Coordinates of C-alpha atoms in Angstrom, one line a residue:
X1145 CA 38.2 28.7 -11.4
X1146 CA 34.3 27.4 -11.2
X1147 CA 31.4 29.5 -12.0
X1148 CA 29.7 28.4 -8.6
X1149 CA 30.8 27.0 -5.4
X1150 CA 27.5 25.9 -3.2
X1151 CA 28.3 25.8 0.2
X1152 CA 25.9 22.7 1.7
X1153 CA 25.3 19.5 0.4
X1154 CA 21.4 19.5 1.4
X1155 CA 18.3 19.1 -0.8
X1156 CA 18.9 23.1 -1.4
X1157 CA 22.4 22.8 -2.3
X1158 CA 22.2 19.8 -4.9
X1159 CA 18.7 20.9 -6.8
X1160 CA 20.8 23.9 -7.1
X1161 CA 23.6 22.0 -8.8
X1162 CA 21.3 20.2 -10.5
X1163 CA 19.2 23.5 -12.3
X1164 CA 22.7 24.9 -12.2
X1165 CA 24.5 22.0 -14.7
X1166 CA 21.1 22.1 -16.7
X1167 CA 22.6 25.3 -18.0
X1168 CA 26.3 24.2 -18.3
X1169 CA 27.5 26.1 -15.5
X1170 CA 30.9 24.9 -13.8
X1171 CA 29.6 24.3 -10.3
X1172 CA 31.4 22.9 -6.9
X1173 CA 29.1 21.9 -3.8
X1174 CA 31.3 21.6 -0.4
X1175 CA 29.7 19.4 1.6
X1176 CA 31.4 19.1 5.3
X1177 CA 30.0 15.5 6.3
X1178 CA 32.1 12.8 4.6
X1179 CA 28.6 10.5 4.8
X1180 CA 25.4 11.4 4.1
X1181 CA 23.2 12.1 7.2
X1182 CA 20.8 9.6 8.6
X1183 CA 18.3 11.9 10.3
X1184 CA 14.6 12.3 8.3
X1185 CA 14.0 15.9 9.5
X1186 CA 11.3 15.8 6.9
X1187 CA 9.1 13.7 5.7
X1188 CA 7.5 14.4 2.3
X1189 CA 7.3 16.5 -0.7
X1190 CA 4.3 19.2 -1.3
X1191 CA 2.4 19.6 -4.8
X1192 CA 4.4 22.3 -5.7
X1193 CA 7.3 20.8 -5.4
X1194 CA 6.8 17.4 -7.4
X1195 CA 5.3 19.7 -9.9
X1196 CA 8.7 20.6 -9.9
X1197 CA 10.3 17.0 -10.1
X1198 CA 8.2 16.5 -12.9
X1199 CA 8.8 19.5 -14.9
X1200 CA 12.7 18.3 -14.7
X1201 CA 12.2 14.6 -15.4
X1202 CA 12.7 13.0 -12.4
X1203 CA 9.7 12.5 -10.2
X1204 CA 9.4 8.4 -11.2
X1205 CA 12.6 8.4 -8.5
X1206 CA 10.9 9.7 -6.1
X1207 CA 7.2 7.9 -6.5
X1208 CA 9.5 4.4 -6.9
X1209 CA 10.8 5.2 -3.3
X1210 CA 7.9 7.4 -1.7
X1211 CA 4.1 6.9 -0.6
X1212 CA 1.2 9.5 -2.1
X1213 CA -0.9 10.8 0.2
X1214 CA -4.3 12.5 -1.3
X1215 CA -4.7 16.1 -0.3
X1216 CA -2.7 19.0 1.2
X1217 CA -2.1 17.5 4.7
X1218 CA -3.3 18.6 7.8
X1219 CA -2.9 22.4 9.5
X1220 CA -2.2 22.6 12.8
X1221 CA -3.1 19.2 13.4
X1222 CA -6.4 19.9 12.4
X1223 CA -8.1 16.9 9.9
X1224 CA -9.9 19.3 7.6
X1225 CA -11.6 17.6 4.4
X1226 CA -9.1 16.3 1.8
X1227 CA -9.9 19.2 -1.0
X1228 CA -9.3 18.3 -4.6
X1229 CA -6.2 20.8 -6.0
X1230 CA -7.8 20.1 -9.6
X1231 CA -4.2 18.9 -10.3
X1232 CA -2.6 15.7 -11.1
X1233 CA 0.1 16.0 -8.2
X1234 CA -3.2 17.1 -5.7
X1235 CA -1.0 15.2 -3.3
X1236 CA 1.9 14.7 -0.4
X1237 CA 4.2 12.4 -1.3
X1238 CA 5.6 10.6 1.9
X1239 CA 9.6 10.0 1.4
X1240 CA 12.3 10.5 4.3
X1241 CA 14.6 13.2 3.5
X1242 CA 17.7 11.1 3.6
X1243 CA 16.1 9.4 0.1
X1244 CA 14.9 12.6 -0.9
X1245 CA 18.8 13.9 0.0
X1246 CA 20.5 11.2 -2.1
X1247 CA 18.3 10.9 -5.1
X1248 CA 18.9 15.1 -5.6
X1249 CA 22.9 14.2 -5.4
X1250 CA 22.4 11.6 -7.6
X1251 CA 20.6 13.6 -10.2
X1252 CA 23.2 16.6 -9.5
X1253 CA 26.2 14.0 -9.8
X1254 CA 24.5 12.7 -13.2
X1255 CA 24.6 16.1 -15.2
X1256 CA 28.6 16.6 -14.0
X1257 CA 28.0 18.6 -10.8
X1258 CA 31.8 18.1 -8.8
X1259 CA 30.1 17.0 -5.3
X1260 CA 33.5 17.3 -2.8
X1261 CA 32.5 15.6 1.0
X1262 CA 34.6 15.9 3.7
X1263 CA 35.3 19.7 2.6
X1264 CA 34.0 22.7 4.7
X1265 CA 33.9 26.2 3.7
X1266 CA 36.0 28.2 6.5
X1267 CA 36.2 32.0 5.0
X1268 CA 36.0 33.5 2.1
X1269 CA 36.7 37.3 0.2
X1270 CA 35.5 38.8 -2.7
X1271 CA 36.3 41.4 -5.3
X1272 CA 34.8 42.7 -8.1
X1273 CA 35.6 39.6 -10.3
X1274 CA 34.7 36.8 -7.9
X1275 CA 34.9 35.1 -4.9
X1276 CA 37.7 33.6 -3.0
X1277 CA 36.8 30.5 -0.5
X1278 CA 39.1 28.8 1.9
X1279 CA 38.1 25.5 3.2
X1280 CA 39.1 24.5 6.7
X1281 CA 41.9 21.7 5.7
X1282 CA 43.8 25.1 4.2
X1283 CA 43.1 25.1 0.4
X1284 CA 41.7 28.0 -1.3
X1285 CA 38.9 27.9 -3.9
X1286 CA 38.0 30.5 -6.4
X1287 CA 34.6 30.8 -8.3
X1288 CA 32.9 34.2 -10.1
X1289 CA 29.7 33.2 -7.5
X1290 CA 29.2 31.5 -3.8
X1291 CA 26.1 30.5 -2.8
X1292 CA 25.0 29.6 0.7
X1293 CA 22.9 26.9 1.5
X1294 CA 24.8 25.6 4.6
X1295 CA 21.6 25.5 6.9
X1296 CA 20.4 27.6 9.7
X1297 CA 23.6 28.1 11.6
X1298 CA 25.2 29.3 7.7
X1299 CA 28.4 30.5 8.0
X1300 CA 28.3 31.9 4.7
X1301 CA 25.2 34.2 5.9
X1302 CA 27.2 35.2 9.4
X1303 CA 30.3 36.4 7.5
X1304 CA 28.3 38.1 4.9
X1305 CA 27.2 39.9 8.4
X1306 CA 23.6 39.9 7.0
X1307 CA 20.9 40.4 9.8
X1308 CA 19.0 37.6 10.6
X1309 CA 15.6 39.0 12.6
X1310 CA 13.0 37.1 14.3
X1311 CA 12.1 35.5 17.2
X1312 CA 14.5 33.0 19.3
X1313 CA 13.6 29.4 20.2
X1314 CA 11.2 28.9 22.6
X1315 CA 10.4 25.0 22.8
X1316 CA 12.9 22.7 21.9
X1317 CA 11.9 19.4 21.2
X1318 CA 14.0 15.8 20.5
X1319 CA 13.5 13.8 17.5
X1320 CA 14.9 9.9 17.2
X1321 CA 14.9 7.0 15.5
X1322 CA 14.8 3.8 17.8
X1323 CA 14.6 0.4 18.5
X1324 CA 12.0 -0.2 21.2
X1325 CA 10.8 -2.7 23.3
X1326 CA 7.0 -2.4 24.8
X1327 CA 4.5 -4.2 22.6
X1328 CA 2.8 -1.8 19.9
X1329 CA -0.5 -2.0 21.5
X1330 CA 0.9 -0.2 24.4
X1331 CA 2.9 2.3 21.7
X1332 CA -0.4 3.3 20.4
X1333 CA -1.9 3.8 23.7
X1334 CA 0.7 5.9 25.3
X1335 CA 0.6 7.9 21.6
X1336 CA -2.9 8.5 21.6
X1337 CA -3.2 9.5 25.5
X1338 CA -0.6 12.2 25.7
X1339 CA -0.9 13.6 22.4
X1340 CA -4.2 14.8 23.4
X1341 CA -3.0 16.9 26.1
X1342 CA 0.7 17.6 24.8
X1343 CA 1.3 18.9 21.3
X1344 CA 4.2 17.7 20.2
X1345 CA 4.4 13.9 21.3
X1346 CA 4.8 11.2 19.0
X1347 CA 6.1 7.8 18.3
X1348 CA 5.2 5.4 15.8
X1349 CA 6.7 2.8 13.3
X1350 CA 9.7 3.9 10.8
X1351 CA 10.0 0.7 8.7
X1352 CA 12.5 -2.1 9.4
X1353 CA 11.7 -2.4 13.3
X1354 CA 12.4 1.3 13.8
X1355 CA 10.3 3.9 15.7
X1356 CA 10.3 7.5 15.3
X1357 CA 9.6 9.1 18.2
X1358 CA 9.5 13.0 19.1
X1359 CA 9.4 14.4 22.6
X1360 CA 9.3 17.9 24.0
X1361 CA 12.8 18.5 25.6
X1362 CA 13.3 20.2 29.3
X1363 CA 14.3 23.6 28.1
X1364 CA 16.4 25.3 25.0
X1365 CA 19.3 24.2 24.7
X1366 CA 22.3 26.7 24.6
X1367 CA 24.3 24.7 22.0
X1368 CA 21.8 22.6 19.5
X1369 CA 24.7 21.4 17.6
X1370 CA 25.2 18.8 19.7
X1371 CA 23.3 16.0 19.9
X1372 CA 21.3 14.4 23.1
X1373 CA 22.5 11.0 24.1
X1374 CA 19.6 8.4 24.5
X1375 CA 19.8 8.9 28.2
X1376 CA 18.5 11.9 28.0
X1377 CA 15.9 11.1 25.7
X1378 CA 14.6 8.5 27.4
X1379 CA 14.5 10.7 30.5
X1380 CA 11.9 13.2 28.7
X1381 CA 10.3 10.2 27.3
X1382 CA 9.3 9.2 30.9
X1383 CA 9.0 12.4 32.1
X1384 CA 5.8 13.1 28.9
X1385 CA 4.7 10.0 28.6
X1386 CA 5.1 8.2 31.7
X1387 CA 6.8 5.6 29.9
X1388 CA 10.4 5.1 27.8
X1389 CA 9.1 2.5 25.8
X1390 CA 12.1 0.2 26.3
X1391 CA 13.7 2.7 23.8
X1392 CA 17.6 1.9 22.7
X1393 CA 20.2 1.6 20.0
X1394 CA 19.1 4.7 18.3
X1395 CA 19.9 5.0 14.6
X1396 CA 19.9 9.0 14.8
X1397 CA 18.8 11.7 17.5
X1398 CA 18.4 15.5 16.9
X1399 CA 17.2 19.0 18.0
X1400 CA 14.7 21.0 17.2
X1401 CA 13.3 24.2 17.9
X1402 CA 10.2 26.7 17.0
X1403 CA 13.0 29.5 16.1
X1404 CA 11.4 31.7 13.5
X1405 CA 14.3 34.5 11.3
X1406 CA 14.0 35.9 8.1
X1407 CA 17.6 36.8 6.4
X1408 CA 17.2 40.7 6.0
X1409 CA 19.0 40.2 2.7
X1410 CA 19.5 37.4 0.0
X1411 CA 22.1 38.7 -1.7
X1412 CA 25.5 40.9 -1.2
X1413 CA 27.3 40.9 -3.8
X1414 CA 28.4 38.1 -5.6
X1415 CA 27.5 36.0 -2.8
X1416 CA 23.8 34.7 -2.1
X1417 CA 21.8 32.6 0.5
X1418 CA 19.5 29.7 -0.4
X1419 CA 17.1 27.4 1.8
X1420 CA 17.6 27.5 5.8
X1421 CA 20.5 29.8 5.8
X1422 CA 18.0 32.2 4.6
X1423 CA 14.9 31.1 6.6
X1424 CA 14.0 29.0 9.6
X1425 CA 10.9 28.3 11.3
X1426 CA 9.3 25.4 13.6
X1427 CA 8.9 22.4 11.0
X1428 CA 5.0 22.3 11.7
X1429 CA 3.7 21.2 7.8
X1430 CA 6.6 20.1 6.0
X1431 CA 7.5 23.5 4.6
X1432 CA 11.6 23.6 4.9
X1433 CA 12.5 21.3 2.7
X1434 CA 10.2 21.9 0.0
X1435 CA 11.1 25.8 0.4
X1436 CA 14.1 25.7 -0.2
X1437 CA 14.0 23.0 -3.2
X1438 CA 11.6 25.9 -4.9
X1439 CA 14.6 28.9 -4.1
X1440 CA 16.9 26.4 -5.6
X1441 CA 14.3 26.3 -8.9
X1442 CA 13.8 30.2 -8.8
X1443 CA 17.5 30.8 -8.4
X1444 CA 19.0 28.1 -10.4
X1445 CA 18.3 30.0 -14.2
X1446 CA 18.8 33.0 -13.1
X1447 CA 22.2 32.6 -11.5
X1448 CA 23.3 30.5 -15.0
X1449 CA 22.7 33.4 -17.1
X1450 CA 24.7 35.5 -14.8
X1451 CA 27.5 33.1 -15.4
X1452 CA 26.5 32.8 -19.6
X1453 CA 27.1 36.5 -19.2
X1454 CA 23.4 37.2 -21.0
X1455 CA 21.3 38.0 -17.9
X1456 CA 19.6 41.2 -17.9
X1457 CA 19.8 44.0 -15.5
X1458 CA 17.9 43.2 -12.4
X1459 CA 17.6 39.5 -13.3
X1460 CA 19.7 38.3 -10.4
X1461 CA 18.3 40.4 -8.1
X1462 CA 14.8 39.3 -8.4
X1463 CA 16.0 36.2 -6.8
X1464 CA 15.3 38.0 -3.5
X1465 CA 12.7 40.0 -4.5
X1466 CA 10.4 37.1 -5.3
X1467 CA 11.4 34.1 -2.9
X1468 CA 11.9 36.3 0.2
X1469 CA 8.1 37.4 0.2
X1470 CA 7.3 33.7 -0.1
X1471 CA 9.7 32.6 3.0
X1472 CA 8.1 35.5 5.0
X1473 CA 4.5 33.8 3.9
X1474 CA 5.9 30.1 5.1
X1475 CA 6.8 31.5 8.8
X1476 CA 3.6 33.6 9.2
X1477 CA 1.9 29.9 8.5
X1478 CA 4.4 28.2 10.7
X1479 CA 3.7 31.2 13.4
X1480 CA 0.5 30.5 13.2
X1481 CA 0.5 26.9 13.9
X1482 CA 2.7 26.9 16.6
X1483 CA 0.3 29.1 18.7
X1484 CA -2.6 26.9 17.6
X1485 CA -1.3 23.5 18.7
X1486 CA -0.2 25.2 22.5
X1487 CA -3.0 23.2 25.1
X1488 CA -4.5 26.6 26.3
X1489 CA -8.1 27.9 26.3
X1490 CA -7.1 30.8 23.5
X1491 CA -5.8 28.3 20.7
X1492 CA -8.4 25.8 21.1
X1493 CA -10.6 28.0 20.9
X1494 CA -9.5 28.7 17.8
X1495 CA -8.7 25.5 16.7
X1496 CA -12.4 25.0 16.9
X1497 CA -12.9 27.9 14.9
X1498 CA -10.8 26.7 12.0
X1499 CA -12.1 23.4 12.0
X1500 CA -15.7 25.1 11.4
X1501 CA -14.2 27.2 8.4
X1502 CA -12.3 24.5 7.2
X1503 CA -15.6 22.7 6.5
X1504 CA -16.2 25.8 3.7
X1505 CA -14.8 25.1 0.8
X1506 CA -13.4 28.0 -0.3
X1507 CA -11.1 28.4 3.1
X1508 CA -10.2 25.1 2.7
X1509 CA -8.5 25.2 -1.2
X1510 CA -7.4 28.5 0.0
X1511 CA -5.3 27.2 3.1
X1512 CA -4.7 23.7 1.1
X1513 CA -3.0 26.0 -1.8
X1514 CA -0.9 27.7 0.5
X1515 CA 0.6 24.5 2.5
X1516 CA 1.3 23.0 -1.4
X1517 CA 3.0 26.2 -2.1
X1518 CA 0.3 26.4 -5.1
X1519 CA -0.8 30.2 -4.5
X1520 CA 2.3 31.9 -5.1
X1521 CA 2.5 34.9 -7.8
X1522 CA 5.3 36.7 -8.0
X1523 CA 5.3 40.0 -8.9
X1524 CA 6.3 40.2 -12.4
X1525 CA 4.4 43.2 -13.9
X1526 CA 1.1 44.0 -15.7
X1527 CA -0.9 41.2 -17.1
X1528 CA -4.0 38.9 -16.9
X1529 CA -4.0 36.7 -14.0
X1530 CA -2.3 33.7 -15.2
X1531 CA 1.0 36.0 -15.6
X1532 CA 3.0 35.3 -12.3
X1533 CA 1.9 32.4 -11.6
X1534 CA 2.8 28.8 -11.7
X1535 CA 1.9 27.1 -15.2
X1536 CA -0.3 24.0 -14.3
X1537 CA 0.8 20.4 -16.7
X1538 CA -1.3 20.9 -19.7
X1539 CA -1.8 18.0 -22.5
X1540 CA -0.8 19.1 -25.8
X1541 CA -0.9 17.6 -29.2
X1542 CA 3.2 16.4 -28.6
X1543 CA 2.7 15.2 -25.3
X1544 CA 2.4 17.3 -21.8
X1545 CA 4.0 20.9 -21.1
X1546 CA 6.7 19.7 -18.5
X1547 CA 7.6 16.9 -21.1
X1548 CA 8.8 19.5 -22.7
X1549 CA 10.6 21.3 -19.7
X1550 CA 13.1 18.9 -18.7
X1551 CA 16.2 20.7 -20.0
X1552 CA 15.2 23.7 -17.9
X1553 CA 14.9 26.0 -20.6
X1554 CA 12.2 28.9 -21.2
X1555 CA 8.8 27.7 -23.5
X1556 CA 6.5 30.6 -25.6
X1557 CA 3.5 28.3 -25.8
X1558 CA 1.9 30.0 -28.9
X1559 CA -1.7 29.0 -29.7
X1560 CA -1.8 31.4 -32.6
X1561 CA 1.4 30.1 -34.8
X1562 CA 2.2 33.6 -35.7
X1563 CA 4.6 34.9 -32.8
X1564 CA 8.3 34.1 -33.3
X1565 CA 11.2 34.1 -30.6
X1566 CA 14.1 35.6 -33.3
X1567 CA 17.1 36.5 -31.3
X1568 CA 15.8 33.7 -28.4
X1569 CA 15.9 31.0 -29.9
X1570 CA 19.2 29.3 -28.0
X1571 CA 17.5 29.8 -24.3
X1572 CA 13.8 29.4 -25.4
X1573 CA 11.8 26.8 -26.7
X1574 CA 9.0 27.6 -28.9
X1575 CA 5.6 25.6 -29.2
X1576 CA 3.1 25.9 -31.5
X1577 CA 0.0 24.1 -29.7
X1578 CA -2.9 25.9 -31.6
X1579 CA -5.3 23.4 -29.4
X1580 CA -3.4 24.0 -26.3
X1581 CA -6.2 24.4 -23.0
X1582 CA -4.6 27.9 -22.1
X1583 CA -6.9 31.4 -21.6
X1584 CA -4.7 33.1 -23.6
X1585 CA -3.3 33.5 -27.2
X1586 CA 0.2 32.5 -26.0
X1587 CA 2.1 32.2 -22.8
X1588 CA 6.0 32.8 -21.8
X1589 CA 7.0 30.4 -19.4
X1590 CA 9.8 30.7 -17.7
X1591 CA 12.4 27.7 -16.6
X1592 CA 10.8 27.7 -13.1
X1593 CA 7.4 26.9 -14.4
X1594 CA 6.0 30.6 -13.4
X1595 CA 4.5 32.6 -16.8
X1596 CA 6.7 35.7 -17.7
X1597 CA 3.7 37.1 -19.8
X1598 CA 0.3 36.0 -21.5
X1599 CA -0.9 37.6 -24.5
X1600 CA -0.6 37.5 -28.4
X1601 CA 1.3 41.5 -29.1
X1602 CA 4.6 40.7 -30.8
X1603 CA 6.3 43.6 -29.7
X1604 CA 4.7 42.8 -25.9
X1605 CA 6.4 39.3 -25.8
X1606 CA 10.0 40.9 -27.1
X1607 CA 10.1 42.9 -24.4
X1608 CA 9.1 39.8 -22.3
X1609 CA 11.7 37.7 -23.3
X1610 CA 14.7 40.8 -22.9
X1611 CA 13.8 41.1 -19.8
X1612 CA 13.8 37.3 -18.7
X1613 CA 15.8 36.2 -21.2
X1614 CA 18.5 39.1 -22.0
X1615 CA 19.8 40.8 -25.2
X1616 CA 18.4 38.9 -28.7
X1617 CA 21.4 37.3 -29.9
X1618 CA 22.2 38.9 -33.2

């Protein structure tokens, strides 16, 4: 019996194994495809999430394969100044999903995660004690928990029967990877032209004589799990651009739409629902991926202590209570940008506003902090204003903070060298950084990187750590 199945290999599903195994959980991800996909439905990482690859040791993979980009990126299409964050990961790093897909099964592999390809989750029951999966080939799995991150279509999330309300597709639009034949100049040309009258039009180099191209398609399709040939995508390639651009031998094509749900629950039972099976929305601004690597990270410690049989009441279910706020944030900002890149008198009007605001800089770091995913505070209860939020990298005398945060356990950052973590000490680190640059007397981190409680009140921070950290051990 494992602790865990994860049904979905994705980014979601593996930093979930990954945060998961940190913890020594026994943990299974069924992954249907026997080969990892091909298709780069996203392009780069946010601040908030290599914050995150740092905190767990690993973000020198990802620099070694990806391009840094200053700033937040652009909203709406709209080139506002490139605010400084005030951080040292104030930036977009520019990596294909596929490398960003295999570098988070790697790392998952590396700490003993059982990765099974070819195997697809095809029912499952539970009971009071667990959950029982069958898989399509006929074998049945059991673990205590099953976790869902098997994409927008999830399975897991239909048979759960959890609602999943919003609003339908509306525009679909074709994404490839080709080879092409018209000479670049004429590429650029075409490019520049339409995308000034038709949001949504793209094409450009991918590396190794590739082109990425993205086209509005004719209507919304019925079935979007099946692919367009390159016939058809050349067809709407003509029919947007007035030219195909001698495009052939495609590496990959897909679908995409500006569908926009919100899973009405993230939990029932022993079973939960992790990255696109608990959200879509239109991929305007990179957010998907990057979502649902942070659910995995705000998931991952919680769910271990469930299966270490220390987690305290209500720990689990703050899971939803937390990231479901934040996925409801990400498609109001998605919403928003779909209307605003429409070619109509309405959005540009506003697009003209924004571009005045954005020249403010307040309303820019505001909107830049939201795209990184660096405004978020969770509601965790009384406190001064660092409590709920993200803990920034801070230099201390024995290195930085998320040196210290690698094995994903919880930190007391005490400035005062008086407070004490008796009864804590096997899930939380304690440093004693008397010259550390933080507001506050001392800080409870927890192994998401979000503080837990700020302060310097002994009796304050026990009842901290029982409530994030469980029962003291005696």
């Amino acid at each position: 019996m494992h602790d865990v199945i994860i049904s979905g290999g994705g980014p979601t599903g593996m930093m979930l194994a990954a945060e998961l195994r940190l913890h020594g959980v026994d943990v299974l991800v069924l992954e249907r495809d026997l080969e990892p996909s091909p298709v780069v439905r996203s392009l780069g990482l946010h601040p908030r999430s290599i914050e995150i690859l740092d905190q767990r040791g690993i973000l020198d993979r990802f620099l070694a394969e990806g391009t840094p980009y200053p700033g937040a990126g652009r909203f709406a299409g709209i080139e506002g100044p490139r605010i400084d964050l005030g951080i040292p990961h104030g930036y977009l790093l520019g990596i294909a999903q596929p490398v960003t897909d295999r570098l988070l099964a790697e790392r998952a592999s590396e700490l003993g995660a059982e990765i099974r390809r070819g195997a697809e989750l095809a029912g499952f029951t539970q009971d009071d004690a667990g959950v029982t999966v069958e898989l399509t080939h006929g074998d049945a799995l059991r673990a205590a928990w099953l976790v869902g991150a098997d994409g927008g279509r999830s399975l897991v999330r239909k048979l759960l029967g959890v609602a999943f309300p919003g609003e339908p597709a509306r525009t679909e639009w074709l994404l490839a990877e080709v080879r092409i034949t018209a000479d670049p100049t004429e590429v650029a040309a075409v490019s520049e032209r339409v995308r000034a009258t038709q949001k949504g039009f793209g094409i450009g180099p991918a590396g190794n004589g590739w082109h990425r191209a993205v086209v509005p398609a004719a209507t919304v399709s019925e079935d979007r799990s099946t692919p367009p040939d390159v016939d058809e995508f050349r067809a709407r390639l003509r029919a947007v651009g007035g030219t195909d651009f001698g495009a052939h031998s495609p590496r990959w094509i897909s679908r995409f739409t500006d569908a926009t749900r919100l899973a009405e629950r993230y939990r029932v039972g022993r079973v939960l629902l992790a990255g696109d099976a608990a959200h879509v929305h239109p991929p305007l601004g990179g957010q998907g991926l990057n979502l649902g690597i942070q659910d995995a990270v705000n998931l991952g410690f919680k769910l271990a202590a469930e299966a270490a049989g220390w987690a305290p009441e209500g720990l689990l279910d703050s899971y939803e209570s937390e990231r479901r706020p934040v996925a409801d944030d990400v498609l109001n900002l998605t919403r928003a940008q779909s209307e605003l890149i429409v070619d109509e008198p309405g959005p540009r009007a506003v697009r003209r506003l924004l571009t005045e605001l954005l020249d403010l800089d307040d309303a820019a770091l505001h909107l830049a902090e939201k795209v990184a995913g660096l405004d978020i505070r969770y509601d965790v209860g009384d406190g001064p204003d660092p409590v709920g939020r993200r803990m920034p990298d801070l230099p201390l005398a024995s290195g930085t903070l998320y040196a210290r945060m690698h094995t994903g356990r919880g930190i007391l950052l005490d400035r005062t060298g008086a407070l004490a973590i008796t009864g804590w000490s096997d899930r939380v680190d304690r440093l004693a950084e008397p010259g550390a640059p933080f507001p506050h007397p001392a800080a409870l981190i927890r192994p998401d990187g979000y503080v837990a409680w700020a302060g310097e009140d002994q009796a304050d921070l026990d009842a901290a750590l029982h409530r994030w950290f469980g029962a003291a051990a005696r």
